[in-house]
Structure formats: C-alpha cells, structure tokens
C-alpha cells in the first residue's frame, strides 16, 4: 500500500481477505488522504467509510439461499460449519445460513455439531475435517463458506471412508465445484457469485471515480443457487 502511495497511483483496487486488519485499514486511510481512490472488491473492510466504493456479492443472501434449500429437502441435520472467521464476506455467509435456520419452524431439528476455521482453503479444510471424523464427530450436513473449503471437506470424507451420506452446501459456483456434481453424490448446492461481472463493474467504477463522477458507496451483485436440477443452465467449464 505504501509503495502505491509513493508512486502516486490514481486508484487502488483491493480484495481485503482480512478486512479487520488494523495495518491495512491505516494504510488505506493514508492513501485516501493523498487523494487516491479506494475500491474494495469481493470482501469488505470492517471500516466501510474508507472505501470510495465497495463492490461485493450478496454474501448474507448466499447463506440464506443455502439454508432455505437445505430446509426444503431435509427434515433434520447435524451440521458441520466450515468458516473463515477473519473474512467479513465469509462471516456474512455463515450468519445468513444460521439466521435462516433459527427463523424457521424446522430450525429446532437442525444442530451445529462443530465449527472449523478453515480460512477458506482446501489444504486446511481437509485435515481439519479428517481430524473431526477421527474424533468421532457425527454429521450429515456441511455448510462451507466457499467451494475451496467444501472441496477439502469432500476429500476428507472420501479418504476416511466416512460411512454416512453428507449433504454439502457451499458458496462460489466455481468450475471445480460445478464439475463435482457429477462426480460426488454428496455435493448438494453451491450459491454462485459472478466474478466476471464484478470485475467489469469494478473497472468501470474505477474510471468514473478517477474522472470525479459520482458512484454508489456500495454495489451489491446478486447471487443464485446452483443444484443438480438447474446445473445444465450454467457454464460448467468457467465462471459466471
């Protein structure tokens, strides 16, 4: 960030995975004081006032969509949560999921049996889920903050020969996850983001800001649920 400030860039586009970082927020404040436009993409900052514009998916709604689909097809559930506690977008997805269950009449039949902080990474999710299985944690449902964490969990289930069917719900709509629908019966749903659309909006918004045009403080991009029934309506080999 300080290098960008010294170079007197016109704008900084940043995807702050850890939007709570004090050092990052301070650096961006300094950049803003120098007249540099700040565009936050995909995952918001804790202090949203720093950004001239935040462009993100409807993360809370993504969690809601997964929960609503789960409630429509399951009578009960023992749920394993895959989280990234320092990623504001990931926290919003999990919270949307939990709030929807809590507000449902069927909510009492669904129990969170374990919460794992996977940092949204397959290589972290895999050993954590394997460990949970070996410790005797019994679950029949997984809610992953993103597809990478969910794919790691699927690998853990396969490698340990976990004896129960697990309904896996996720967020991203990544190419890898969409292909998994035909390879693994545990894959149930993923809520798709539109990173290509997000990128196009970000570039246009950056130019508008540099040219001193007014833009919204926040732009939210809709998300939608992909499952086995509507998979053929989507691009399996790429992003939305």
PDB file of C-alpha atoms in Angstrom:
ATOM      1  CA  UNK A   1       0.000   0.000   0.000  1.00  0.00           C
ATOM      2  CA  UNK A   2       2.794   2.425   0.917  1.00  0.00           C
ATOM      3  CA  UNK A   3       4.534   1.657  -2.376  1.00  0.00           C
ATOM      4  CA  UNK A   4       1.343   2.562  -4.243  1.00  0.00           C
ATOM      5  CA  UNK A   5       1.100   5.819  -2.302  1.00  0.00           C
ATOM      6  CA  UNK A   6       4.704   6.752  -3.152  1.00  0.00           C
ATOM      7  CA  UNK A   7       4.012   6.048  -6.823  1.00  0.00           C
ATOM      8  CA  UNK A   8       1.026   8.418  -6.667  1.00  0.00           C
ATOM      9  CA  UNK A   9      -1.387   5.953  -8.265  1.00  0.00           C
ATOM     10  CA  UNK A  10      -4.870   7.233  -9.113  1.00  0.00           C
ATOM     11  CA  UNK A  11      -6.718   4.312  -7.571  1.00  0.00           C
ATOM     12  CA  UNK A  12      -6.195   1.183  -5.504  1.00  0.00           C
ATOM     13  CA  UNK A  13      -8.392  -1.846  -6.123  1.00  0.00           C
ATOM     14  CA  UNK A  14      -8.146  -4.314  -3.258  1.00  0.00           C
ATOM     15  CA  UNK A  15      -9.723  -7.585  -2.201  1.00  0.00           C
ATOM     16  CA  UNK A  16      -9.070  -7.482   1.555  1.00  0.00           C
ATOM     17  CA  UNK A  17      -9.459 -11.103   2.684  1.00  0.00           C
ATOM     18  CA  UNK A  18      -8.915  -9.870   6.238  1.00  0.00           C
ATOM     19  CA  UNK A  19     -10.975  -6.683   6.276  1.00  0.00           C
ATOM     20  CA  UNK A  20     -10.357  -6.351  10.019  1.00  0.00           C
ATOM     21  CA  UNK A  21      -6.605  -5.776   9.633  1.00  0.00           C
ATOM     22  CA  UNK A  22      -5.647  -2.589  11.503  1.00  0.00           C
ATOM     23  CA  UNK A  23      -2.447  -2.076   9.487  1.00  0.00           C
ATOM     24  CA  UNK A  24      -4.281  -2.451   6.205  1.00  0.00           C
ATOM     25  CA  UNK A  25      -7.035  -0.054   7.226  1.00  0.00           C
ATOM     26  CA  UNK A  26      -4.458   2.523   8.360  1.00  0.00           C
ATOM     27  CA  UNK A  27      -2.542   2.268   5.071  1.00  0.00           C
ATOM     28  CA  UNK A  28      -5.732   2.732   3.057  1.00  0.00           C
ATOM     29  CA  UNK A  29      -6.673   5.762   5.174  1.00  0.00           C
ATOM     30  CA  UNK A  30      -3.297   7.271   4.357  1.00  0.00           C
ATOM     31  CA  UNK A  31      -3.828   6.591   0.654  1.00  0.00           C
ATOM     32  CA  UNK A  32      -7.236   8.234   0.761  1.00  0.00           C
ATOM     33  CA  UNK A  33      -5.742  11.346   2.393  1.00  0.00           C
ATOM     34  CA  UNK A  34      -3.412  11.584  -0.610  1.00  0.00           C
ATOM     35  CA  UNK A  35      -6.423  11.682  -2.927  1.00  0.00           C
ATOM     36  CA  UNK A  36      -6.147   8.077  -4.102  1.00  0.00           C
ATOM     37  CA  UNK A  37      -9.481   6.420  -4.841  1.00  0.00           C
ATOM     38  CA  UNK A  38     -10.093   3.212  -2.893  1.00  0.00           C
ATOM     39  CA  UNK A  39     -12.188   0.440  -4.427  1.00  0.00           C
ATOM     40  CA  UNK A  40     -12.873  -2.637  -2.334  1.00  0.00           C
ATOM     41  CA  UNK A  41     -13.909  -5.755  -4.211  1.00  0.00           C
ATOM     42  CA  UNK A  42     -15.407  -9.087  -3.121  1.00  0.00           C
ATOM     43  CA  UNK A  43     -14.731  -8.854   0.639  1.00  0.00           C
ATOM     44  CA  UNK A  44     -15.476  -5.617   2.533  1.00  0.00           C
ATOM     45  CA  UNK A  45     -13.424  -3.677   5.056  1.00  0.00           C
ATOM     46  CA  UNK A  46     -14.596  -3.506   8.654  1.00  0.00           C
ATOM     47  CA  UNK A  47     -14.468   0.293   8.319  1.00  0.00           C
ATOM     48  CA  UNK A  48     -16.523   0.711   5.146  1.00  0.00           C
ATOM     49  CA  UNK A  49     -16.117   4.517   5.256  1.00  0.00           C
ATOM     50  CA  UNK A  50     -12.540   4.182   3.990  1.00  0.00           C
ATOM     51  CA  UNK A  51     -13.659   2.852   0.605  1.00  0.00           C
ATOM     52  CA  UNK A  52     -14.951   5.169  -2.093  1.00  0.00           C
ATOM     53  CA  UNK A  53     -16.887   2.165  -3.352  1.00  0.00           C
ATOM     54  CA  UNK A  54     -17.326  -1.421  -2.174  1.00  0.00           C
ATOM     55  CA  UNK A  55     -18.350  -3.955  -4.826  1.00  0.00           C
ATOM     56  CA  UNK A  56     -19.365  -7.332  -3.418  1.00  0.00           C
ATOM     57  CA  UNK A  57     -21.698 -10.265  -3.812  1.00  0.00           C
ATOM     58  CA  UNK A  58     -24.835 -10.542  -1.696  1.00  0.00           C
ATOM     59  CA  UNK A  59     -22.932 -12.663   0.824  1.00  0.00           C
ATOM     60  CA  UNK A  60     -25.551 -12.780   3.570  1.00  0.00           C
ATOM     61  CA  UNK A  61     -28.169 -13.764   0.997  1.00  0.00           C
ATOM     62  CA  UNK A  62     -25.891 -16.562  -0.234  1.00  0.00           C
ATOM     63  CA  UNK A  63     -26.070 -18.146   3.205  1.00  0.00           C
ATOM     64  CA  UNK A  64     -29.823 -17.675   3.236  1.00  0.00           C
ATOM     65  CA  UNK A  65     -30.215 -19.449  -0.108  1.00  0.00           C
ATOM     66  CA  UNK A  66     -28.228 -22.463   1.070  1.00  0.00           C
ATOM     67  CA  UNK A  67     -30.234 -22.672   4.286  1.00  0.00           C
ATOM     68  CA  UNK A  68     -33.589 -22.354   2.521  1.00  0.00           C
ATOM     69  CA  UNK A  69     -32.677 -25.119   0.098  1.00  0.00           C
ATOM     70  CA  UNK A  70     -31.497 -27.331   2.948  1.00  0.00           C
ATOM     71  CA  UNK A  71     -34.718 -26.736   4.885  1.00  0.00           C
ATOM     72  CA  UNK A  72     -36.771 -27.595   1.796  1.00  0.00           C
ATOM     73  CA  UNK A  73     -35.151 -31.006   1.358  1.00  0.00           C
ATOM     74  CA  UNK A  74     -34.113 -32.142   4.842  1.00  0.00           C
ATOM     75  CA  UNK A  75     -36.233 -32.815   7.918  1.00  0.00           C
ATOM     76  CA  UNK A  76     -33.241 -32.502  10.230  1.00  0.00           C
ATOM     77  CA  UNK A  77     -29.498 -32.064  10.169  1.00  0.00           C
ATOM     78  CA  UNK A  78     -26.297 -32.406  12.153  1.00  0.00           C
ATOM     79  CA  UNK A  79     -24.273 -29.598  10.628  1.00  0.00           C
ATOM     80  CA  UNK A  80     -20.524 -29.110  10.304  1.00  0.00           C
ATOM     81  CA  UNK A  81     -19.645 -25.479   9.569  1.00  0.00           C
ATOM     82  CA  UNK A  82     -16.544 -24.556   7.548  1.00  0.00           C
ATOM     83  CA  UNK A  83     -15.689 -20.948   8.377  1.00  0.00           C
ATOM     84  CA  UNK A  84     -13.167 -18.183   7.821  1.00  0.00           C
ATOM     85  CA  UNK A  85     -13.629 -16.056  10.900  1.00  0.00           C
ATOM     86  CA  UNK A  86     -11.469 -13.116   9.777  1.00  0.00           C
ATOM     87  CA  UNK A  87     -13.074 -12.779   6.317  1.00  0.00           C
ATOM     88  CA  UNK A  88     -16.087 -10.466   6.618  1.00  0.00           C
ATOM     89  CA  UNK A  89     -17.687 -11.910   3.469  1.00  0.00           C
ATOM     90  CA  UNK A  90     -17.339 -15.451   4.826  1.00  0.00           C
ATOM     91  CA  UNK A  91     -18.762 -14.454   8.193  1.00  0.00           C
ATOM     92  CA  UNK A  92     -21.785 -12.894   6.451  1.00  0.00           C
ATOM     93  CA  UNK A  93     -22.463 -16.103   4.501  1.00  0.00           C
ATOM     94  CA  UNK A  94     -22.390 -18.276   7.608  1.00  0.00           C
ATOM     95  CA  UNK A  95     -24.536 -15.779   9.528  1.00  0.00           C
ATOM     96  CA  UNK A  96     -27.151 -15.720   6.772  1.00  0.00           C
ATOM     97  CA  UNK A  97     -27.239 -19.504   6.916  1.00  0.00           C
ATOM     98  CA  UNK A  98     -27.601 -19.634  10.712  1.00  0.00           C
ATOM     99  CA  UNK A  99     -30.184 -16.846  10.925  1.00  0.00           C
ATOM    100  CA  UNK A 100     -32.396 -18.546   8.332  1.00  0.00           C
ATOM    101  CA  UNK A 101     -32.331 -21.822  10.268  1.00  0.00           C
ATOM    102  CA  UNK A 102     -33.105 -20.016  13.518  1.00  0.00           C
ATOM    103  CA  UNK A 103     -36.080 -18.230  11.979  1.00  0.00           C
ATOM    104  CA  UNK A 104     -37.536 -21.435  10.531  1.00  0.00           C
ATOM    105  CA  UNK A 105     -40.192 -23.556  12.238  1.00  0.00           C
ATOM    106  CA  UNK A 106     -37.996 -26.550  11.439  1.00  0.00           C
ATOM    107  CA  UNK A 107     -34.924 -24.891  12.965  1.00  0.00           C
ATOM    108  CA  UNK A 108     -35.050 -26.892  16.208  1.00  0.00           C
ATOM    109  CA  UNK A 109     -34.361 -30.065  14.242  1.00  0.00           C
ATOM    110  CA  UNK A 110     -31.020 -28.747  12.960  1.00  0.00           C
ATOM    111  CA  UNK A 111     -27.951 -28.719  15.191  1.00  0.00           C
ATOM    112  CA  UNK A 112     -24.465 -27.295  14.680  1.00  0.00           C
ATOM    113  CA  UNK A 113     -22.166 -30.105  15.853  1.00  0.00           C
ATOM    114  CA  UNK A 114     -18.825 -28.433  15.093  1.00  0.00           C
ATOM    115  CA  UNK A 115     -17.357 -25.221  13.671  1.00  0.00           C
ATOM    116  CA  UNK A 116     -13.998 -25.359  11.903  1.00  0.00           C
ATOM    117  CA  UNK A 117     -11.960 -22.281  10.980  1.00  0.00           C
ATOM    118  CA  UNK A 118     -10.704 -23.410   7.564  1.00  0.00           C
ATOM    119  CA  UNK A 119      -9.591 -19.976   6.255  1.00  0.00           C
ATOM    120  CA  UNK A 120     -11.473 -20.923   3.099  1.00  0.00           C
ATOM    121  CA  UNK A 121      -8.647 -23.215   1.937  1.00  0.00           C
ATOM    122  CA  UNK A 122      -8.881 -26.853   0.804  1.00  0.00           C
ATOM    123  CA  UNK A 123      -5.491 -27.762   2.260  1.00  0.00           C
ATOM    124  CA  UNK A 124      -6.620 -26.557   5.702  1.00  0.00           C
ATOM    125  CA  UNK A 125     -10.179 -27.868   5.498  1.00  0.00           C
ATOM    126  CA  UNK A 126      -9.120 -31.399   4.530  1.00  0.00           C
ATOM    127  CA  UNK A 127      -7.026 -32.241   7.659  1.00  0.00           C
ATOM    128  CA  UNK A 128      -9.447 -30.440   9.986  1.00  0.00           C
ATOM    129  CA  UNK A 129     -12.428 -32.442   8.730  1.00  0.00           C
ATOM    130  CA  UNK A 130     -10.403 -35.671   8.836  1.00  0.00           C
ATOM    131  CA  UNK A 131      -9.480 -34.919  12.445  1.00  0.00           C
ATOM    132  CA  UNK A 132     -13.109 -34.204  13.339  1.00  0.00           C
ATOM    133  CA  UNK A 133     -14.165 -37.539  11.825  1.00  0.00           C
ATOM    134  CA  UNK A 134     -11.424 -39.437  13.682  1.00  0.00           C
ATOM    135  CA  UNK A 135     -12.508 -37.756  16.928  1.00  0.00           C
ATOM    136  CA  UNK A 136     -15.976 -39.210  16.436  1.00  0.00           C
ATOM    137  CA  UNK A 137     -17.866 -36.126  15.265  1.00  0.00           C
ATOM    138  CA  UNK A 138     -21.014 -37.325  13.509  1.00  0.00           C
ATOM    139  CA  UNK A 139     -22.557 -35.048  10.879  1.00  0.00           C
ATOM    140  CA  UNK A 140     -24.818 -35.430   7.865  1.00  0.00           C
ATOM    141  CA  UNK A 141     -24.639 -31.859   6.554  1.00  0.00           C
ATOM    142  CA  UNK A 142     -21.831 -29.430   5.732  1.00  0.00           C
ATOM    143  CA  UNK A 143     -22.116 -25.696   5.138  1.00  0.00           C
ATOM    144  CA  UNK A 144     -18.930 -24.274   3.651  1.00  0.00           C
ATOM    145  CA  UNK A 145     -18.199 -20.576   3.367  1.00  0.00           C
ATOM    146  CA  UNK A 146     -16.705 -21.246  -0.078  1.00  0.00           C
ATOM    147  CA  UNK A 147     -16.106 -24.016  -2.591  1.00  0.00           C
ATOM    148  CA  UNK A 148     -12.427 -24.431  -1.734  1.00  0.00           C
ATOM    149  CA  UNK A 149     -13.224 -25.309   1.881  1.00  0.00           C
ATOM    150  CA  UNK A 150     -16.079 -27.566   0.789  1.00  0.00           C
ATOM    151  CA  UNK A 151     -13.909 -29.457  -1.713  1.00  0.00           C
ATOM    152  CA  UNK A 152     -11.362 -30.081   1.035  1.00  0.00           C
ATOM    153  CA  UNK A 153     -14.134 -31.489   3.210  1.00  0.00           C
ATOM    154  CA  UNK A 154     -15.330 -33.754   0.403  1.00  0.00           C
ATOM    155  CA  UNK A 155     -11.796 -35.111   0.038  1.00  0.00           C
ATOM    156  CA  UNK A 156     -11.657 -35.763   3.782  1.00  0.00           C
ATOM    157  CA  UNK A 157     -14.951 -37.663   3.682  1.00  0.00           C
ATOM    158  CA  UNK A 158     -13.716 -39.828   0.797  1.00  0.00           C
ATOM    159  CA  UNK A 159     -10.272 -40.507   2.263  1.00  0.00           C
ATOM    160  CA  UNK A 160     -11.650 -41.620   5.642  1.00  0.00           C
ATOM    161  CA  UNK A 161     -14.444 -43.748   4.156  1.00  0.00           C
ATOM    162  CA  UNK A 162     -16.942 -41.842   6.278  1.00  0.00           C
ATOM    163  CA  UNK A 163     -19.921 -44.233   6.397  1.00  0.00           C
ATOM    164  CA  UNK A 164     -22.762 -41.704   6.098  1.00  0.00           C
ATOM    165  CA  UNK A 165     -24.117 -39.647   3.237  1.00  0.00           C
ATOM    166  CA  UNK A 166     -23.356 -35.953   3.727  1.00  0.00           C
ATOM    167  CA  UNK A 167     -25.281 -33.121   2.057  1.00  0.00           C
ATOM    168  CA  UNK A 168     -22.738 -30.419   1.201  1.00  0.00           C
ATOM    169  CA  UNK A 169     -23.827 -26.803   0.698  1.00  0.00           C
ATOM    170  CA  UNK A 170     -21.367 -24.176  -0.435  1.00  0.00           C
ATOM    171  CA  UNK A 171     -20.798 -20.733  -1.972  1.00  0.00           C
ATOM    172  CA  UNK A 172     -18.926 -19.628  -5.112  1.00  0.00           C
ATOM    173  CA  UNK A 173     -20.184 -21.572  -8.124  1.00  0.00           C
ATOM    174  CA  UNK A 174     -16.596 -22.354  -9.098  1.00  0.00           C
ATOM    175  CA  UNK A 175     -15.714 -24.550 -12.068  1.00  0.00           C
ATOM    176  CA  UNK A 176     -14.328 -27.273  -9.800  1.00  0.00           C
ATOM    177  CA  UNK A 177     -17.462 -27.416  -7.667  1.00  0.00           C
ATOM    178  CA  UNK A 178     -19.817 -27.488 -10.644  1.00  0.00           C
ATOM    179  CA  UNK A 179     -17.901 -30.443 -12.071  1.00  0.00           C
ATOM    180  CA  UNK A 180     -18.155 -32.219  -8.705  1.00  0.00           C
ATOM    181  CA  UNK A 181     -21.931 -32.529  -9.065  1.00  0.00           C
ATOM    182  CA  UNK A 182     -21.424 -35.411 -11.499  1.00  0.00           C
ATOM    183  CA  UNK A 183     -18.551 -36.963  -9.534  1.00  0.00           C
ATOM    184  CA  UNK A 184     -19.695 -36.906  -5.908  1.00  0.00           C
ATOM    185  CA  UNK A 185     -23.254 -37.548  -4.683  1.00  0.00           C
ATOM    186  CA  UNK A 186     -22.588 -35.553  -1.502  1.00  0.00           C
ATOM    187  CA  UNK A 187     -22.463 -32.282  -3.469  1.00  0.00           C
ATOM    188  CA  UNK A 188     -25.888 -30.711  -2.999  1.00  0.00           C
ATOM    189  CA  UNK A 189     -25.741 -26.987  -3.789  1.00  0.00           C
ATOM    190  CA  UNK A 190     -23.430 -24.047  -4.309  1.00  0.00           C
ATOM    191  CA  UNK A 191     -24.541 -20.434  -4.434  1.00  0.00           C
ATOM    192  CA  UNK A 192     -22.907 -18.798  -7.424  1.00  0.00           C
ATOM    193  CA  UNK A 193     -21.159 -15.472  -7.450  1.00  0.00           C
ATOM    194  CA  UNK A 194     -20.448 -13.594 -10.676  1.00  0.00           C
ATOM    195  CA  UNK A 195     -16.737 -12.662 -10.551  1.00  0.00           C
ATOM    196  CA  UNK A 196     -16.608 -11.671 -14.227  1.00  0.00           C
ATOM    197  CA  UNK A 197     -19.494  -9.237 -13.747  1.00  0.00           C
ATOM    198  CA  UNK A 198     -17.876  -7.993 -10.539  1.00  0.00           C
ATOM    199  CA  UNK A 199     -14.598  -7.307 -12.337  1.00  0.00           C
ATOM    200  CA  UNK A 200     -16.287  -5.401 -15.184  1.00  0.00           C
ATOM    201  CA  UNK A 201     -18.251  -3.235 -12.739  1.00  0.00           C
ATOM    202  CA  UNK A 202     -15.083  -2.566 -10.731  1.00  0.00           C
ATOM    203  CA  UNK A 203     -13.096  -1.376 -13.760  1.00  0.00           C
ATOM    204  CA  UNK A 204     -15.897   0.924 -14.951  1.00  0.00           C
ATOM    205  CA  UNK A 205     -16.420   2.309 -11.448  1.00  0.00           C
ATOM    206  CA  UNK A 206     -12.685   2.983 -11.091  1.00  0.00           C
ATOM    207  CA  UNK A 207     -12.641   5.116 -14.240  1.00  0.00           C
ATOM    208  CA  UNK A 208     -15.744   7.009 -13.090  1.00  0.00           C
ATOM    209  CA  UNK A 209     -14.128   7.800  -9.751  1.00  0.00           C
ATOM    210  CA  UNK A 210     -10.870   8.922 -11.348  1.00  0.00           C
ATOM    211  CA  UNK A 211     -12.906  11.247 -13.571  1.00  0.00           C
ATOM    212  CA  UNK A 212     -14.678  12.649 -10.487  1.00  0.00           C
ATOM    213  CA  UNK A 213     -18.066  11.152 -11.306  1.00  0.00           C
ATOM    214  CA  UNK A 214     -20.427  10.107  -8.542  1.00  0.00           C
ATOM    215  CA  UNK A 215     -20.749   6.395  -7.812  1.00  0.00           C
ATOM    216  CA  UNK A 216     -22.668   4.481  -5.115  1.00  0.00           C
ATOM    217  CA  UNK A 217     -20.790   3.775  -1.878  1.00  0.00           C
ATOM    218  CA  UNK A 218     -21.810   0.131  -2.206  1.00  0.00           C
ATOM    219  CA  UNK A 219     -22.697  -2.049  -5.179  1.00  0.00           C
ATOM    220  CA  UNK A 220     -24.173  -5.471  -4.377  1.00  0.00           C
ATOM    221  CA  UNK A 221     -24.172  -8.151  -7.053  1.00  0.00           C
ATOM    222  CA  UNK A 222     -26.959 -10.776  -6.863  1.00  0.00           C
ATOM    223  CA  UNK A 223     -26.201 -14.455  -6.228  1.00  0.00           C
ATOM    224  CA  UNK A 224     -28.168 -17.558  -7.156  1.00  0.00           C
ATOM    225  CA  UNK A 225     -28.298 -21.194  -6.149  1.00  0.00           C
ATOM    226  CA  UNK A 226     -26.984 -23.983  -8.370  1.00  0.00           C
ATOM    227  CA  UNK A 227     -28.078 -27.563  -7.747  1.00  0.00           C
ATOM    228  CA  UNK A 228     -28.402 -30.806  -9.669  1.00  0.00           C
ATOM    229  CA  UNK A 229     -31.732 -29.683 -11.139  1.00  0.00           C
ATOM    230  CA  UNK A 230     -30.533 -26.457 -12.776  1.00  0.00           C
ATOM    231  CA  UNK A 231     -26.857 -27.287 -13.374  1.00  0.00           C
ATOM    232  CA  UNK A 232     -27.376 -27.644 -17.127  1.00  0.00           C
ATOM    233  CA  UNK A 233     -28.408 -23.986 -17.303  1.00  0.00           C
ATOM    234  CA  UNK A 234     -24.923 -22.828 -16.296  1.00  0.00           C
ATOM    235  CA  UNK A 235     -21.443 -22.749 -17.765  1.00  0.00           C
ATOM    236  CA  UNK A 236     -19.801 -25.798 -16.190  1.00  0.00           C
ATOM    237  CA  UNK A 237     -16.299 -25.082 -17.507  1.00  0.00           C
ATOM    238  CA  UNK A 238     -15.956 -21.495 -16.360  1.00  0.00           C
ATOM    239  CA  UNK A 239     -17.101 -18.659 -14.155  1.00  0.00           C
ATOM    240  CA  UNK A 240     -20.348 -16.748 -14.243  1.00  0.00           C
TER     241      UNK A 240
END
